[in-house]
Short mmCIF file of C-alpha atoms and ligand atoms in Angstrom, two decimals:
data_model
loop_
_atom_site.label_atom_id
_atom_site.label_comp_id
_atom_site.label_asym_id
_atom_site.label_seq_id
_atom_site.Cartn_x
_atom_site.Cartn_y
_atom_site.Cartn_z
CA MET A 1 0.00 0.00 0.00
CA VAL A 2 1.32 3.45 -0.90
CA MET A 3 1.36 5.78 2.11
CA VAL A 4 0.58 9.41 1.23
CA LYS A 5 2.48 11.68 3.60
CA ARG A 6 0.86 15.08 4.10
CA ARG A 7 3.24 18.05 4.17
CA PRO A 8 2.88 20.23 7.34
CA ASN A 9 1.58 23.08 5.18
CA SER A 10 -1.24 21.04 3.64
CA THR A 11 -2.17 19.54 7.04
CA LEU A 12 -2.48 23.05 8.53
CA LYS A 13 -4.46 24.29 5.53
CA PHE A 14 -6.75 21.28 5.69
CA THR A 15 -7.36 21.77 9.45
CA LEU A 16 -8.15 25.46 8.95
CA ALA A 17 -10.45 24.66 6.02
CA VAL A 18 -12.36 22.15 8.19
CA PHE A 19 -12.66 24.78 10.96
CA ALA A 20 -13.82 27.48 8.52
CA GLY A 21 -16.21 25.15 6.66
CA ALA A 22 -17.80 23.65 9.82
CA PRO A 23 -20.37 26.48 10.33
CA PHE A 24 -21.48 26.01 6.74
CA ALA A 25 -21.84 22.23 7.22
CA TRP A 26 -23.86 22.93 10.40
CA LEU A 27 -26.07 25.32 8.45
CA VAL A 28 -26.78 22.60 5.87
CA TYR A 29 -27.84 20.38 8.79
CA LEU A 30 -30.10 23.13 10.23
CA ILE A 31 -31.69 23.63 6.80
CA SER A 32 -32.33 19.89 6.50
CA LEU A 33 -34.09 20.00 9.92
CA GLU A 34 -36.07 22.98 8.69
CA ILE A 35 -37.17 21.12 5.56
CA ALA A 36 -38.19 18.05 7.60
CA GLN A 37 -40.11 20.12 10.14
CA PRO A 38 -40.60 23.89 9.66
CA THR A 39 -39.08 26.17 12.39
CA SER A 40 -37.17 23.23 13.95
CA GLY A 41 -33.78 24.25 12.50
CA LEU A 42 -33.62 28.01 12.06
CA GLY A 43 -36.03 29.22 14.73
CA PRO A 44 -39.49 30.83 14.68
CA ASP A 45 -38.54 33.13 11.77
CA PRO A 46 -36.33 30.97 9.49
CA ALA A 47 -35.40 33.86 7.13
CA GLU A 48 -34.20 35.95 10.07
CA GLY A 49 -32.50 32.91 11.63
CA LEU A 50 -30.58 32.24 8.39
CA LEU A 51 -29.57 35.89 7.91
CA HIS A 52 -28.38 36.25 11.50
CA TYR A 53 -26.48 32.94 11.45
CA LEU A 54 -24.63 33.90 8.25
CA GLY A 55 -24.06 37.46 9.54
CA GLU A 56 -22.56 36.24 12.81
CA TRP A 57 -20.19 33.86 10.98
CA SER A 58 -19.29 36.57 8.45
CA MET A 59 -18.10 38.75 11.33
CA ILE A 60 -16.19 35.93 13.03
CA MET A 61 -14.49 34.75 9.80
CA LEU A 62 -13.57 38.31 8.91
CA LEU A 63 -11.82 38.72 12.25
CA VAL A 64 -10.21 35.27 11.94
CA ALA A 65 -8.83 36.20 8.49
CA PHE A 66 -7.58 39.52 9.93
CA SER A 67 -5.89 37.56 12.77
CA VAL A 68 -3.78 35.28 10.54
CA THR A 69 -0.80 37.65 10.15
CA PRO A 70 -0.57 38.77 13.83
CA VAL A 71 -1.00 35.16 15.06
CA ARG A 72 1.71 34.03 12.61
CA ARG A 73 4.07 36.69 14.02
CA ILE A 74 3.24 36.23 17.72
CA PHE A 75 3.44 32.41 17.67
CA LYS A 76 6.22 32.29 15.02
CA GLN A 77 4.24 30.09 12.62
CA PRO A 78 5.50 31.06 9.13
CA LEU A 79 3.37 28.35 7.49
CA LEU A 80 0.24 30.31 8.44
CA ALA A 81 1.11 32.91 5.77
CA ARG A 82 0.01 30.40 3.13
CA SER A 83 -3.46 30.10 4.66
CA ARG A 84 -4.16 33.84 4.71
CA ARG A 85 -5.76 33.95 1.26
CA MET A 86 -7.88 30.86 1.98
CA MET A 87 -9.22 32.34 5.25
CA GLY A 88 -9.97 35.63 3.48
CA LEU A 89 -11.91 33.76 0.80
CA PHE A 90 -13.89 31.87 3.45
CA ALA A 91 -14.81 35.22 5.08
CA PHE A 92 -15.88 36.55 1.69
CA ALA A 93 -17.98 33.41 1.03
CA TYR A 94 -19.92 33.83 4.31
CA VAL A 95 -20.53 37.55 3.59
CA PHE A 96 -21.61 36.70 0.04
CA LEU A 97 -24.12 34.09 1.32
CA HIS A 98 -25.36 36.60 3.93
CA LEU A 99 -25.93 39.20 1.20
CA LEU A 100 -27.60 36.57 -1.01
CA ALA A 101 -29.97 35.60 1.84
CA TYR A 102 -30.86 39.29 2.25
CA ILE A 103 -31.47 39.76 -1.51
CA VAL A 104 -33.61 36.62 -1.86
CA LEU A 105 -35.47 36.53 1.49
CA TYR A 106 -35.64 40.16 2.63
CA VAL A 107 -35.96 42.31 -0.50
CA GLU A 108 -37.20 39.37 -2.63
CA LEU A 109 -34.93 40.17 -5.59
CA SER A 110 -36.20 43.77 -5.84
CA MET A 111 -33.35 46.02 -6.99
CA GLN A 112 -35.47 49.07 -6.17
CA GLN A 113 -36.00 47.91 -2.57
CA LEU A 114 -32.28 47.19 -2.25
CA LEU A 115 -31.41 50.70 -3.47
CA GLU A 116 -33.98 52.23 -1.09
CA ASP A 117 -32.48 50.28 1.82
CA PHE A 118 -28.99 51.33 0.72
CA VAL A 119 -29.99 55.01 0.82
CA GLU A 120 -32.30 54.97 3.86
CA ARG A 121 -30.71 52.44 6.24
CA THR A 122 -27.19 53.32 7.32
CA TYR A 123 -26.49 49.75 8.47
CA ILE A 124 -27.23 48.49 4.92
CA THR A 125 -24.98 51.23 3.43
CA ALA A 126 -22.14 50.12 5.74
CA GLY A 127 -22.77 46.40 4.99
CA ILE A 128 -22.71 46.91 1.22
CA ALA A 129 -19.59 49.09 1.40
CA ALA A 130 -17.87 46.33 3.43
CA PHE A 131 -19.02 43.75 0.88
CA PHE A 132 -17.55 45.70 -2.07
CA GLY A 133 -14.26 46.14 -0.23
CA LEU A 134 -14.08 42.39 0.30
CA LEU A 135 -15.12 41.73 -3.30
CA ALA A 136 -12.20 43.83 -4.58
CA MET A 137 -9.84 41.89 -2.31
CA ALA A 138 -11.25 38.49 -3.32
CA ILE A 139 -10.99 39.24 -7.07
CA THR A 140 -7.41 40.50 -6.82
CA SER A 141 -6.25 37.78 -4.41
CA THR A 142 -4.74 35.62 -7.18
CA LYS A 143 -0.99 35.49 -7.99
CA GLY A 144 -1.71 36.98 -11.43
CA TRP A 145 -3.41 40.07 -9.98
CA ARG A 146 -0.68 40.43 -7.37
CA ARG A 147 1.96 40.49 -10.11
CA ARG A 148 -0.03 42.86 -12.32
CA LEU A 149 -0.76 45.39 -9.53
CA GLY A 150 2.74 45.37 -7.96
CA GLN A 151 2.94 47.89 -5.07
CA ASN A 152 -0.70 48.89 -5.67
CA TRP A 153 -1.73 45.39 -4.63
CA LEU A 154 -0.55 46.08 -1.07
CA ARG A 155 -2.28 49.48 -1.12
CA LEU A 156 -5.54 47.92 -2.34
CA HIS A 157 -5.49 45.18 0.28
CA LYS A 158 -5.18 47.80 3.04
CA VAL A 159 -8.92 48.26 2.39
CA ILE A 160 -9.35 45.56 5.05
CA TYR A 161 -8.70 48.36 7.61
CA LEU A 162 -11.95 49.93 6.36
CA VAL A 163 -13.89 46.71 5.79
CA VAL A 164 -13.71 45.51 9.41
CA PRO A 165 -14.84 48.86 10.99
CA LEU A 166 -17.64 49.08 8.38
CA ALA A 167 -18.79 45.56 9.28
CA LEU A 168 -18.69 46.53 12.98
CA LEU A 169 -20.69 49.71 12.28
CA HIS A 170 -23.24 47.62 10.33
CA LEU A 171 -23.66 45.46 13.40
CA ILE A 172 -23.78 48.35 15.91
CA TRP A 173 -26.35 50.27 13.84
CA LEU A 174 -28.73 47.34 13.35
CA ARG A 175 -28.58 45.92 16.89
CA LYS A 176 -31.15 47.22 19.35
CA ASP A 177 -29.99 45.45 22.52
CA GLY A 178 -27.45 42.85 23.74
CA PHE A 179 -24.02 44.27 22.92
CA ALA A 180 -21.80 41.61 24.56
CA ASP A 181 -20.66 39.95 21.33
CA ILE A 182 -20.09 43.34 19.63
CA THR A 183 -17.88 44.44 22.55
CA LEU A 184 -15.87 41.24 22.11
CA TYR A 185 -15.51 41.80 18.35
CA ILE A 186 -14.37 45.40 18.88
CA LEU A 187 -11.85 44.28 21.52
CA TRP A 188 -10.55 41.57 19.19
CA PHE A 189 -10.15 44.13 16.37
CA VAL A 190 -8.41 46.70 18.63
CA ILE A 191 -5.91 44.08 19.89
CA LEU A 192 -5.08 43.10 16.29
CA LEU A 193 -4.69 46.77 15.32
CA GLY A 194 -2.39 47.27 18.32
CA GLU A 195 -0.17 44.38 17.23
CA ARG A 196 0.03 45.77 13.69
CA ALA A 197 0.84 49.28 14.92
CA TYR A 198 3.58 47.84 17.14
CA GLN A 199 5.12 45.99 14.15
CA VAL A 200 5.09 49.14 12.00
CA ARG A 201 6.81 51.11 14.78
CA LYS A 202 9.38 48.37 15.28
CA SER A 203 10.29 48.21 11.58
CA ARG A 204 10.52 52.05 11.38
CA GLN A 205 12.87 52.08 14.36
CA ALA A 206 14.99 49.32 12.80
CA ALA A 207 15.19 51.32 9.54
CA THR A 208 16.48 54.45 11.31
CA VAL A 209 19.23 52.58 13.23
C1 HEM B 301 -18.78 42.31 6.08
C2 HEM B 301 -20.06 42.34 5.87
C3 HEM B 301 -21.14 42.00 6.86
C4 HEM B 301 -21.07 41.48 8.13
C5 HEM B 301 -19.85 41.09 8.93
C6 HEM B 301 -22.44 41.37 8.61
C7 HEM B 301 -22.81 40.90 9.87
C8 HEM B 301 -24.11 40.79 10.32
C9 HEM B 301 -24.49 40.24 11.60
C10 HEM B 301 -23.53 39.71 12.65
C11 HEM B 301 -25.85 40.29 11.68
C12 HEM B 301 -26.70 39.77 12.85
C13 HEM B 301 -27.06 40.88 13.75
C14 HEM B 301 -27.71 40.41 15.02
O1 HEM B 301 -27.57 39.26 15.40
O2 HEM B 301 -28.35 41.24 15.67
C15 HEM B 301 -26.32 40.86 10.46
C16 HEM B 301 -27.66 41.08 10.18
C17 HEM B 301 -28.10 41.62 9.02
N1 HEM B 301 -27.35 41.98 7.94
FE1 HEM B 301 -25.33 41.91 7.78
N2 HEM B 301 -23.30 41.80 7.63
C18 HEM B 301 -22.53 42.19 6.55
C19 HEM B 301 -23.00 42.66 5.35
C20 HEM B 301 -24.32 42.80 5.03
C21 HEM B 301 -24.83 43.21 3.74
C22 HEM B 301 -23.96 43.49 2.52
C23 HEM B 301 -26.19 43.26 3.85
C24 HEM B 301 -27.22 43.60 2.83
C25 HEM B 301 -27.08 44.43 1.89
C26 HEM B 301 -26.54 42.88 5.21
C27 HEM B 301 -27.83 42.85 5.70
C28 HEM B 301 -28.18 42.45 6.96
C29 HEM B 301 -29.56 42.41 7.45
C30 HEM B 301 -30.81 42.85 6.70
C31 HEM B 301 -29.50 41.90 8.75
C32 HEM B 301 -30.70 41.62 9.70
C33 HEM B 301 -31.19 42.89 10.29
C34 HEM B 301 -32.35 42.69 11.22
O3 HEM B 301 -32.36 41.76 12.01
O4 HEM B 301 -33.26 43.49 11.16
N3 HEM B 301 -25.39 42.60 5.89
N4 HEM B 301 -25.25 41.17 9.66
#
């Protein structure tokens, strides 16, 4: 029998992919419960249940993707660098499904309703702006785009520093009560920003020595 030995990089990538795909697999299970017996999987209002589930995981995956570089530096795990794109694409996939659920179940494919929401509801404006930021990053995440854009690629991907606050604003503006998870998300984001600011300062100091 031929033994296939996994390289450490592919084992790490596989583990992270399982972690990032698990909420989606769980959602498929919840939907199957829902189909078998209405309101048994996604709660009393299944459309709202689906939208909130995907929204919550969009936020978490976004922060996980934003954590890859600081975690790689703090725990000295260079292999993590190769999973950054994959985690970013997972975050994008959850946001895309969240947006799709909103378009199909909330505005029922009405472009006019979507535009009205975009203009009248600030949390929708922030959500859509965050989505387009992520879309630009997802499209240009390939090696080809990286080569073509050169230094501008790095500039473009700094849009993540806008995407995460926009996503947080979306959440703050739509929530009416219960801010415990939002506080945790903001704290998580501030810690990651702190680590990044520290690294920038350190490399500037090293350059002036
Ligand atoms: C990075 C992008 C986004 C993130 C992280 C995100 C996150 C979330 C989260 C966590 C919730 C649940 C809120 C709660 O439990 O109270 C939510 C709800 C919602 N999101 Fe998003 N979202 C994003 C983008 C969008 C976009 C692009 C749209 C639509 C254009 C959208 C529309 C909604 C709606 C309609 C709700 C439910 C509001 C309600 O309960 O009345 N989101 N979102």
